[in-house]
CSV table of C-alpha atoms in Angstrom, one decimal:
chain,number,residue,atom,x,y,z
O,1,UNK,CA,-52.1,168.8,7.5
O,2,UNK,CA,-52.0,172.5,8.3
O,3,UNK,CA,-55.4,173.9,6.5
O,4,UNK,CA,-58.0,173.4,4.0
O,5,UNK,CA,-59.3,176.8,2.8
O,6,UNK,CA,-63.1,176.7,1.4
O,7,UNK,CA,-63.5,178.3,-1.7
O,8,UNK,CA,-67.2,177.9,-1.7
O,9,UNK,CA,-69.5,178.9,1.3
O,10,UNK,CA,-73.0,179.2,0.4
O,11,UNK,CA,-75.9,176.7,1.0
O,12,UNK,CA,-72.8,173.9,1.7
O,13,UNK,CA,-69.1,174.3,3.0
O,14,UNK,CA,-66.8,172.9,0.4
O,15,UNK,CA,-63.0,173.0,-0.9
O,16,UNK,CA,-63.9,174.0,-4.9
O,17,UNK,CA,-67.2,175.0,-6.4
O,18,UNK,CA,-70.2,172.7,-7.3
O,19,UNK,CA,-69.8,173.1,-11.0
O,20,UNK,CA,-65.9,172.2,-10.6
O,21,UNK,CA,-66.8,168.7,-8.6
O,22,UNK,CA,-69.3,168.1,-11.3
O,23,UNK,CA,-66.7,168.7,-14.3
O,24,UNK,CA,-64.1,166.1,-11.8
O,25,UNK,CA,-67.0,163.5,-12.0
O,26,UNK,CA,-68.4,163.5,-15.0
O,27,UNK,CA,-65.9,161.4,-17.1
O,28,UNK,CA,-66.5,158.6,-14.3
O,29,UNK,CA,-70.4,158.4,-14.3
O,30,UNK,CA,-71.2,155.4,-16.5
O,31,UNK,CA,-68.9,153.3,-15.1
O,32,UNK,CA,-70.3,153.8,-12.5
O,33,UNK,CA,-73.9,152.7,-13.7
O,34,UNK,CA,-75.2,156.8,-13.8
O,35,UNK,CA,-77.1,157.1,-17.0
O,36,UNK,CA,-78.7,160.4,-16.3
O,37,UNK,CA,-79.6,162.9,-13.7
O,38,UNK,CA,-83.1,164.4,-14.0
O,39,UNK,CA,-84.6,167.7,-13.2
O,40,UNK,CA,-88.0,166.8,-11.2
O,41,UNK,CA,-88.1,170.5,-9.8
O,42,UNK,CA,-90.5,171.5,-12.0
O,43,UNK,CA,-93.1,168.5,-10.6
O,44,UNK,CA,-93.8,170.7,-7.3
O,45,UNK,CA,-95.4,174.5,-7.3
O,46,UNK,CA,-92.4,175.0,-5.0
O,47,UNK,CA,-89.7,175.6,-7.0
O,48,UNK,CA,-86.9,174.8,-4.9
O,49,UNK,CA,-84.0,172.7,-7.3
O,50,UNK,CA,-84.2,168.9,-7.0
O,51,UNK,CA,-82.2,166.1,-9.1
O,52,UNK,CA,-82.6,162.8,-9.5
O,53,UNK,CA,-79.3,160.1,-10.5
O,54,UNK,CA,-80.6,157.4,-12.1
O,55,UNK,CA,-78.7,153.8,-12.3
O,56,UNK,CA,-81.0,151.7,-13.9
O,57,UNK,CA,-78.9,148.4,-13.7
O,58,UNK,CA,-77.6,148.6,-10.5
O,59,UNK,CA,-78.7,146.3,-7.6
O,60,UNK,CA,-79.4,148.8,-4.9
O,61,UNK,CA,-81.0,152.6,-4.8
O,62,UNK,CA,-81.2,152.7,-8.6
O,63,UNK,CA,-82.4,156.6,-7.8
O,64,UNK,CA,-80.8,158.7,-5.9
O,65,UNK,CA,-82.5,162.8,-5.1
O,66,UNK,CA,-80.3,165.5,-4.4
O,67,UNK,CA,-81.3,169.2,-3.3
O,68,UNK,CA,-79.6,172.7,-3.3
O,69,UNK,CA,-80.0,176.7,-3.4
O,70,UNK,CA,-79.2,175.9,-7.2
O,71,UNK,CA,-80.1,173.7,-9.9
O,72,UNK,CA,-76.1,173.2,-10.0
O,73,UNK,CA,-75.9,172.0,-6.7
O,74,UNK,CA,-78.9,170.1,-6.3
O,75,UNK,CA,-77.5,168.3,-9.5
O,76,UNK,CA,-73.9,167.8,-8.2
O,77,UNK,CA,-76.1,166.2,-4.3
O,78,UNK,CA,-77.9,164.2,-6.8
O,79,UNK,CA,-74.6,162.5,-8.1
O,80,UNK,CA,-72.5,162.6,-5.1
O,81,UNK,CA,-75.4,160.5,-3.5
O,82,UNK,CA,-75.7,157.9,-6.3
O,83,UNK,CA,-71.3,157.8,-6.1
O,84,UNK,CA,-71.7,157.2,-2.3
O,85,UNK,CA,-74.4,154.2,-3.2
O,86,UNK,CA,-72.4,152.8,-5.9
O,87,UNK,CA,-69.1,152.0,-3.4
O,88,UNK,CA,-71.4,150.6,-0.9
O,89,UNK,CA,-73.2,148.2,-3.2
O,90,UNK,CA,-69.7,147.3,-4.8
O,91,UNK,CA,-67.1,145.7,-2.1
O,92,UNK,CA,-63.6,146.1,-3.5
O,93,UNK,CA,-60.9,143.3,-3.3
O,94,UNK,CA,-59.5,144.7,0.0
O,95,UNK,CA,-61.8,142.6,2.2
O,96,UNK,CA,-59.9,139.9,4.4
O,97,UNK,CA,-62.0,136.5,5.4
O,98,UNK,CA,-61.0,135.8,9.1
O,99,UNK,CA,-62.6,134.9,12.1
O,100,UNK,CA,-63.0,137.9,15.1
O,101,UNK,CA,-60.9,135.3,16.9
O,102,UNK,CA,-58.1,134.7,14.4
O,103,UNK,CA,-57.8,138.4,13.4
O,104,UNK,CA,-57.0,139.2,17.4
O,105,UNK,CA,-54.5,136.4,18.0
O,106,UNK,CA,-52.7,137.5,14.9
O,107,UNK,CA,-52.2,141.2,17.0
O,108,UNK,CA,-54.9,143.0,14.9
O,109,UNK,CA,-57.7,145.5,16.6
O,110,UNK,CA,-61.2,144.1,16.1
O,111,UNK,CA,-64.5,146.1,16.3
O,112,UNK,CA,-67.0,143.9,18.3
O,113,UNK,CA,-70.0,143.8,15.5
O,114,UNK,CA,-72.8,144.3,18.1
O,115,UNK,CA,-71.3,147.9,19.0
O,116,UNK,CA,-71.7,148.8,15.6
O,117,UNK,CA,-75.2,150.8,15.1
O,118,UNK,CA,-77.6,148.7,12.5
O,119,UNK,CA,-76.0,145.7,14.1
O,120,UNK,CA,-79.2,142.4,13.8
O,121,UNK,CA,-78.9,140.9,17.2
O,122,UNK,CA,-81.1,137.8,16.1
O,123,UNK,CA,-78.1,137.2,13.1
O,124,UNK,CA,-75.9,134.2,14.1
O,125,UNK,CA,-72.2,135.0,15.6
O,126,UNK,CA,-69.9,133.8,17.2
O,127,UNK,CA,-66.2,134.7,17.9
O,128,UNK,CA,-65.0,131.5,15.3
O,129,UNK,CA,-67.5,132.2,12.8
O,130,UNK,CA,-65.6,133.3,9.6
O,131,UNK,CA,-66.7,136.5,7.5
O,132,UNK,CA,-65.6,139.3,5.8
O,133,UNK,CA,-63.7,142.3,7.3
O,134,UNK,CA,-63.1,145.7,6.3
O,135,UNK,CA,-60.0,147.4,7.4
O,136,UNK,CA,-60.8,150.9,8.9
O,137,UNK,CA,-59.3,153.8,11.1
O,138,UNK,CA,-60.8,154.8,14.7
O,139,UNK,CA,-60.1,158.3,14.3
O,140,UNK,CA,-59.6,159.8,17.9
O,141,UNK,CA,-56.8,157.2,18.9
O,142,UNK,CA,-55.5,157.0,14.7
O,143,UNK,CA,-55.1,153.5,15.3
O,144,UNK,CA,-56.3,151.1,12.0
O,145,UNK,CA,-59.2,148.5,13.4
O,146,UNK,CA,-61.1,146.1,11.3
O,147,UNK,CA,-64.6,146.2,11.6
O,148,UNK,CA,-67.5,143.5,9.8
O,149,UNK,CA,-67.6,144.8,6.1
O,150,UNK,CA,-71.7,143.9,6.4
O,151,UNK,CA,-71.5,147.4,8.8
O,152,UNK,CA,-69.8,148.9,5.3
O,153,UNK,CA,-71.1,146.8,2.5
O,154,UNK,CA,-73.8,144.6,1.2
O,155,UNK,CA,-72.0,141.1,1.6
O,156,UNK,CA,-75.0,139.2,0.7
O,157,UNK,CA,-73.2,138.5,-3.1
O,158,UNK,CA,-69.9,137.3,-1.2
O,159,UNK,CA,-71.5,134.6,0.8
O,160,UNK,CA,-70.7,136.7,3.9
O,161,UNK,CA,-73.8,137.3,6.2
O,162,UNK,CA,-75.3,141.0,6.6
O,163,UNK,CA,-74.9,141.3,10.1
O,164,UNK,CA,-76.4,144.9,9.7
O,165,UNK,CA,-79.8,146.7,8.5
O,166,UNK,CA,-78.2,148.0,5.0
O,167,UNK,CA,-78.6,151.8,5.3
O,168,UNK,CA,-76.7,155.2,4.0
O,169,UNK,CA,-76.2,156.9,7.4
O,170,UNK,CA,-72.9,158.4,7.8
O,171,UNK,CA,-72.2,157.5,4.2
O,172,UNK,CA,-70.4,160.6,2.7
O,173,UNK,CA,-68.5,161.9,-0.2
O,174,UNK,CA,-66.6,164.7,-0.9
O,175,UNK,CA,-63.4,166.7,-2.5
O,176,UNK,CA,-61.4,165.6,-0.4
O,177,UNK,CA,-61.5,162.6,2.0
O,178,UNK,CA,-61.4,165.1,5.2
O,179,UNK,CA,-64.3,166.8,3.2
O,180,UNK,CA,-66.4,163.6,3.2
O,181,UNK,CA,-65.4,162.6,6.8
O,182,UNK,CA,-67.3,165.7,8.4
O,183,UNK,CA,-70.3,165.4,6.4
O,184,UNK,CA,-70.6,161.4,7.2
O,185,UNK,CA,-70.2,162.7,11.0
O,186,UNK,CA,-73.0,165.5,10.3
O,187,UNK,CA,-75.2,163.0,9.4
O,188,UNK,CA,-74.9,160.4,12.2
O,189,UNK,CA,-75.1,163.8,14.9
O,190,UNK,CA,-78.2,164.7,13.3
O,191,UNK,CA,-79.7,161.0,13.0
O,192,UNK,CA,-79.0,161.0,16.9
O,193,UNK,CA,-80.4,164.2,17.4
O,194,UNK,CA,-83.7,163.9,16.1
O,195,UNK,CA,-83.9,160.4,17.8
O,196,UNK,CA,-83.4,161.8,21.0
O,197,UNK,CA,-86.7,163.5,21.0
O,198,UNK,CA,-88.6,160.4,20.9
O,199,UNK,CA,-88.9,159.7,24.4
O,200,UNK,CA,-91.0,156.3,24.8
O,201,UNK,CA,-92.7,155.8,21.8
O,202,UNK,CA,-93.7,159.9,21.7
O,203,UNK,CA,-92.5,163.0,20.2
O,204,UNK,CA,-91.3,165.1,23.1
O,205,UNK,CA,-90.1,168.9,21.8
O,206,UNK,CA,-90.2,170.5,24.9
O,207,UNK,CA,-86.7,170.4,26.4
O,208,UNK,CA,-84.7,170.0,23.4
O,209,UNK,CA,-85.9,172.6,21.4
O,210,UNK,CA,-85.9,175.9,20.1
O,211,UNK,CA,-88.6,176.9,17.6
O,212,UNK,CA,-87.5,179.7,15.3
O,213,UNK,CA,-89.5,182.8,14.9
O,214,UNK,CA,-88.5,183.1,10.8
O,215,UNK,CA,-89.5,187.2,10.9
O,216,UNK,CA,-85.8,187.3,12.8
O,217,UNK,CA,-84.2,185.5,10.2
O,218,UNK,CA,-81.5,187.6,8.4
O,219,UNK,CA,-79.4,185.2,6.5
O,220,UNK,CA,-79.5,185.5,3.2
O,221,UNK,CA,-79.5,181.7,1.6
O,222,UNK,CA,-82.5,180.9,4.1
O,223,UNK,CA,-84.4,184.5,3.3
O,224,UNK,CA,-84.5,183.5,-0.5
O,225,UNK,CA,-86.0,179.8,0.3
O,226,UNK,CA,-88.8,181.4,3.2
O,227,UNK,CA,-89.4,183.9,-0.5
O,228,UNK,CA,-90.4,180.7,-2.5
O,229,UNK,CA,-92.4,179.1,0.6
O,230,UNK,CA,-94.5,182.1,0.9
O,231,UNK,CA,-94.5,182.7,-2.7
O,232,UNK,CA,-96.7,179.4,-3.0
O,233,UNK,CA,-98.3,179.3,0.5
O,234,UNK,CA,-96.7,177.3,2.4
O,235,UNK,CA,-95.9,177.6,6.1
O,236,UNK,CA,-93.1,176.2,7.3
O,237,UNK,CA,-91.8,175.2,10.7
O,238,UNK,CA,-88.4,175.8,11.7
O,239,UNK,CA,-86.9,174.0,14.9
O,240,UNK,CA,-83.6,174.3,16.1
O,241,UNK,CA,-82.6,170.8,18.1
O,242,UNK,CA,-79.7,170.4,20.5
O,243,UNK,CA,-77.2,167.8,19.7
O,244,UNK,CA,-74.9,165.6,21.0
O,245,UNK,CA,-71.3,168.3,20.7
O,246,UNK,CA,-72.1,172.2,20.6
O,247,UNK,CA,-73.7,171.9,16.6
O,248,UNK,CA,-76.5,173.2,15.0
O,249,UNK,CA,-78.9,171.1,13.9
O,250,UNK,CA,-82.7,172.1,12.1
O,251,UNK,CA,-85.5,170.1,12.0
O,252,UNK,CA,-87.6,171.7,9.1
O,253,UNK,CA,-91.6,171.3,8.4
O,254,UNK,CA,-93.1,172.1,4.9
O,255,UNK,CA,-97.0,172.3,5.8
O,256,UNK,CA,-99.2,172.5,2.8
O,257,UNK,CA,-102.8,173.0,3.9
O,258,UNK,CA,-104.7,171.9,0.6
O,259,UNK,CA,-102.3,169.0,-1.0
O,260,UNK,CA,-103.7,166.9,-4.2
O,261,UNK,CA,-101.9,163.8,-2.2
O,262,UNK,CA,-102.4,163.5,1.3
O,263,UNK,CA,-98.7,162.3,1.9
O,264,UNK,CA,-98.1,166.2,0.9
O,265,UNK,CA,-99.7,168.1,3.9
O,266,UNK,CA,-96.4,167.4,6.1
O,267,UNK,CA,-92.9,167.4,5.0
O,268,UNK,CA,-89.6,167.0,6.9
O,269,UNK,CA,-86.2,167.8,6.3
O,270,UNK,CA,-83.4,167.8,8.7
O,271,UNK,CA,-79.6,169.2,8.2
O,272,UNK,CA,-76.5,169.5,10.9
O,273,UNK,CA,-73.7,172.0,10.4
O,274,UNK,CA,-71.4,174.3,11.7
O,275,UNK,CA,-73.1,177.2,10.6
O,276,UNK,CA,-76.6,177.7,11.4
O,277,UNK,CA,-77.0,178.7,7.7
O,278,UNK,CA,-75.7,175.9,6.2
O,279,UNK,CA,-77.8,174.0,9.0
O,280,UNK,CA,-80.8,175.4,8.5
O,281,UNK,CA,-80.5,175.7,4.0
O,282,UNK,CA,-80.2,172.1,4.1
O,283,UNK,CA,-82.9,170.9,6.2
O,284,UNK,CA,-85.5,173.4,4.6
O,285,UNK,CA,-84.1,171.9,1.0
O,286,UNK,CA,-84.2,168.3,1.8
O,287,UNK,CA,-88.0,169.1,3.1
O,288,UNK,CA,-88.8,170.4,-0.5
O,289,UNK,CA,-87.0,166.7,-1.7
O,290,UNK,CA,-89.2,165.1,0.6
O,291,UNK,CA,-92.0,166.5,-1.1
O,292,UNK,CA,-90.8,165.6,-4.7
O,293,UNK,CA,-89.8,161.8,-3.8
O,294,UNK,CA,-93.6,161.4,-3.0
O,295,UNK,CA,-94.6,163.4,-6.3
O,296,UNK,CA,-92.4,161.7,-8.9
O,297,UNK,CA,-92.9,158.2,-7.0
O,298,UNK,CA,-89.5,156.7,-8.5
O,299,UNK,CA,-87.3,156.0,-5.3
O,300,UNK,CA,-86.4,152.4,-4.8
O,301,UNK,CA,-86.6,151.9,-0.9
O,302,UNK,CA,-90.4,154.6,-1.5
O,303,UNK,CA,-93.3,152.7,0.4
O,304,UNK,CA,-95.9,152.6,-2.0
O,305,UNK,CA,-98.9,152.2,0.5
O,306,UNK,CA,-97.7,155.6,2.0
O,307,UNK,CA,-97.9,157.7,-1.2
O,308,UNK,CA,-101.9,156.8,-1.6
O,309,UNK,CA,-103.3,156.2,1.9
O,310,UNK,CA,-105.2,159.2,3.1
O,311,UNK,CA,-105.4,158.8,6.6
O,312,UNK,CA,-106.1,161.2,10.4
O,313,UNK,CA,-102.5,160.7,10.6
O,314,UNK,CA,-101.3,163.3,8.3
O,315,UNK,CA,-103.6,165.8,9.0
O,316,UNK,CA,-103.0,165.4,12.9
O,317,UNK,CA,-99.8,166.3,12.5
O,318,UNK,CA,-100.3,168.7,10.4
O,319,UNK,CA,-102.1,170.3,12.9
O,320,UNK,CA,-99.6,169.5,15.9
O,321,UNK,CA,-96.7,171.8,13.9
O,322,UNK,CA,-99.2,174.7,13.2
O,323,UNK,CA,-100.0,174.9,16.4
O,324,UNK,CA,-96.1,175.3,17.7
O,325,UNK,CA,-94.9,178.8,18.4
O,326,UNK,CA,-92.3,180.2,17.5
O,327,UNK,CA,-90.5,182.4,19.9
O,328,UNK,CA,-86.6,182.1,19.0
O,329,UNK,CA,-84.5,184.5,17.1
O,330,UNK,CA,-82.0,183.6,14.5
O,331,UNK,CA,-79.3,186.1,15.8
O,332,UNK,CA,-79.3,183.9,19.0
O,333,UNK,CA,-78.0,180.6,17.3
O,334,UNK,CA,-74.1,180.4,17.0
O,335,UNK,CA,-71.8,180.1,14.1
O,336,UNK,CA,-69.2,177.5,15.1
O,337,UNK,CA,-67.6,176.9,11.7
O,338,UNK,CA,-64.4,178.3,10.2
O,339,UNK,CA,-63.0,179.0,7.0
O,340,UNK,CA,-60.8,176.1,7.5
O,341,UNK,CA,-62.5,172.6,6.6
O,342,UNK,CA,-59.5,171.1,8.5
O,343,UNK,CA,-60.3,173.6,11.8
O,344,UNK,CA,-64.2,172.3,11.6
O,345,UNK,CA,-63.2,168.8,11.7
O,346,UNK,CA,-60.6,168.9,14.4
O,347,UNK,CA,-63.2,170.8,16.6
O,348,UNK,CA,-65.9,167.9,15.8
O,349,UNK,CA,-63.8,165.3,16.5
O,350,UNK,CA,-62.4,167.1,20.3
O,351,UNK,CA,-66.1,167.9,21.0
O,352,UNK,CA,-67.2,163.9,20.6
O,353,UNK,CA,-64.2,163.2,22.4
O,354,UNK,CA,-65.2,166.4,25.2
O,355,UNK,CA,-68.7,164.5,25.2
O,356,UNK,CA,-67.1,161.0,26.0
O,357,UNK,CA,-67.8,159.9,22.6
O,358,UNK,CA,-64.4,157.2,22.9
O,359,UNK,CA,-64.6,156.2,19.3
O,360,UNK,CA,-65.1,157.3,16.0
O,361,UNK,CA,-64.5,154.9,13.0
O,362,UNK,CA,-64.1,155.3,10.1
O,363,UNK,CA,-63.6,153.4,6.5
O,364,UNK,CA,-62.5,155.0,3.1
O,365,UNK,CA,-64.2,153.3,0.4
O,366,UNK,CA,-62.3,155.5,-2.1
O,367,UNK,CA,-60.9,153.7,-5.2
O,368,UNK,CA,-58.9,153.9,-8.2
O,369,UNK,CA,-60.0,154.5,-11.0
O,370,UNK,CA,-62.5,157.3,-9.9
O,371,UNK,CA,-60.3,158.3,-7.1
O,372,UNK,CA,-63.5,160.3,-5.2
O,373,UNK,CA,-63.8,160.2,-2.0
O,374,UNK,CA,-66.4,158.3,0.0
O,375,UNK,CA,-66.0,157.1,3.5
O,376,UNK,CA,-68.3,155.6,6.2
O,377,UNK,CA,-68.3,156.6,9.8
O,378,UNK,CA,-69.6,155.3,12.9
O,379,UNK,CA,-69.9,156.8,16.7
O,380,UNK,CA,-70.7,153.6,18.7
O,381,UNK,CA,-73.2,155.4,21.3
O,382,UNK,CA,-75.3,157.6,18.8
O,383,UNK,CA,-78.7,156.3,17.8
O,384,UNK,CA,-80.5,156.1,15.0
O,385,UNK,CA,-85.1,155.9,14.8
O,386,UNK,CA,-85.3,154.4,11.3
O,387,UNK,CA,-89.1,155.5,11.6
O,388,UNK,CA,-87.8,159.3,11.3
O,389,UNK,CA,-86.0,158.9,8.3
């Protein structure tokens, strides 16, 4: 593979336009559970565009939120996310039943479980104990592996323990299977990045942070979301945080002084990209999600107690972010990503490797009929608070 040109560059890097993906979708939504997608922008005084997928039937996440610089692509998130759910709930026939033992002395690579993030130490294994397996790819050597399909799936419906918390990080989709690949590996950079800055127990945001003074900010899909957030007096917080390759990665603080739901004064987004831009557009947008998941209530895996308990602890931090200075100009932050989709994965991959990173797995849960790709990935070594997201 030579190059993959992006023909669409603005508050996301992809291979064809939002409206084209959603036209390639469409026809396969039902089957796949997707009875509607819902416009909950309009809940907030914000304005910024948020979708909602809904799959009434289906076992796991039955709503899924999406965000964008446009109701068309905060519709298109919306979808993609609910697709993503729908292969990880679903485990195709491709699963093999073996032991760890049996697959090694039959030649094949094995994954250890426990190196796996997610992994449930108190779970019964052993090397004889017979479950299902997934068979996947560790990228930086190309050499096929086969790792616990738990790590993948939700096994519980196969009679196959869930040696793993279920969870969504570095689940991805995309045009293209390289497409999804680098936004699953956005996701699990960023995860690790914000979890980094709890150092034991506390928020520590002195060494790896910059905290971006948003008068310097000249880009012009970030300018028009800091016009909404002023529009309807919010302040928001922008911090840049370093990651584990040469990234950029936001941190992004909606802070609404006089809320009608306490669970309103402070909301977080976070986004990892390439481009600062991108970076930066996505963390501010998933903040405005965050705020609209609380206000429309619907989400499945939502805890209830948090959406009416009015607490110090909100308005304490509310008060910790206010207080934060910015000092950092945009035109500082670098622009690492390329026109070429194929370029920007290559030079994520050699960085993890550069940052002895020695694996990166992944698993393409693509599938016929729908033939859209979604993939998994895992960096054994990058962490993940579950608290911060």
């Amino acid at each position: 593979m030579d190059k993959l040109n992006k023909n669409y560059t603005n508050d996301t890097h992809r291979l064809i336009p939002p409206g084209q993906t959603l036209a390639n979708i469409q026809p396969h939504l039902l089957a796949m559970g997707i009875t509607r997608c819902a416009d909950v922008t309009g809940l907030d005084r914000l304005g910024i565009p948020v979708y909602c997928a809904i799959r009434p039937t289906r076992p796991w996440l039955q709503v899924s939120n999406g965000k964008g610089i446009s109701h068309e692509t905060a519709k298109v998130s919306a979808l993609m996310e609910a697709i993503e759910v729908f292969h990880a709930e679903s485990p195709d026939q491709h699963l093999q039943r073996h032991s760890y033992k049996s697959l090694q002395s039959i030649g094949q690579q094995v994954v250890e479980p426990h190196i796996l993030p997610g992994y449930l130490p108190h779970l019964y294994f052993h090397p004889e104990f017979v479950l299902d397996w997934v068979k996947g790819k560790n990228l930086l050597t190309h050499s096929e592996m086969w790792l616990p399909a738990s790590s993948v799936y939700d096994c519980s419906a196969r009679y196959s323990p869930n040696l793993y918390r279920i969870g969504t990080n570095g689940l991805a989709s995309g045009n293209h299977l390289v497409e999804a690949t680098i936004h699953g590996l956005y996701e699990i950079i960023e995860r690790d990045a914000i979890a980094r800055l709890v150092v034991q127990g506390r928020l520590n945001l002195q060494t790896r942070c910059k905290f971006i003074d948003l008068q310097t900010i000249d880009d012009p899909y970030v300018q028009s979301l800091l016009e909404r957030i002023r529009a309807t007096d919010f302040k928001l917080v922008l911090i840049w945080v370093e990651s584990c390759i040469a990234i950029n990665t936001f941190w992004a603080i909606l802070l609404d002084e006089n809320p009608y739901n306490p669970t309103l004064i402070v909301n977080v987004g976070y986004g990892t990209h390439l481009s600062p831009s991108v970076a930066a557009t996505r963390a501010i947008t998933e903040a405005a999600q965050s705020r609209l998941t609380f206000i429309h209530g619907a989400r499945d895996d939502l805890d209830a107690t948090q959406i009416f308990e009015n607490t110090k602890t909100h308005r304490q931090l509310y008060n910790y972010f206010d207080r934060l200075t910015s000092t950092t100009a945009w035109q500082t932050l670098t622009n690492f990503a390329t026109r070429d989709l194929f370029a920007d994965y290559n030079y994520v991959l050699q960085s993890l490797r550069e940052a002895e990173y020695q694996d990166v797995y992944r698993v393409d849960l693509t599938r016929e009929p729908f033939n859209i790709s979604v993939v998994k990935v895992f960096v054994p070594g990058l962490i993940m608070n579950y608290s911060l997201f």
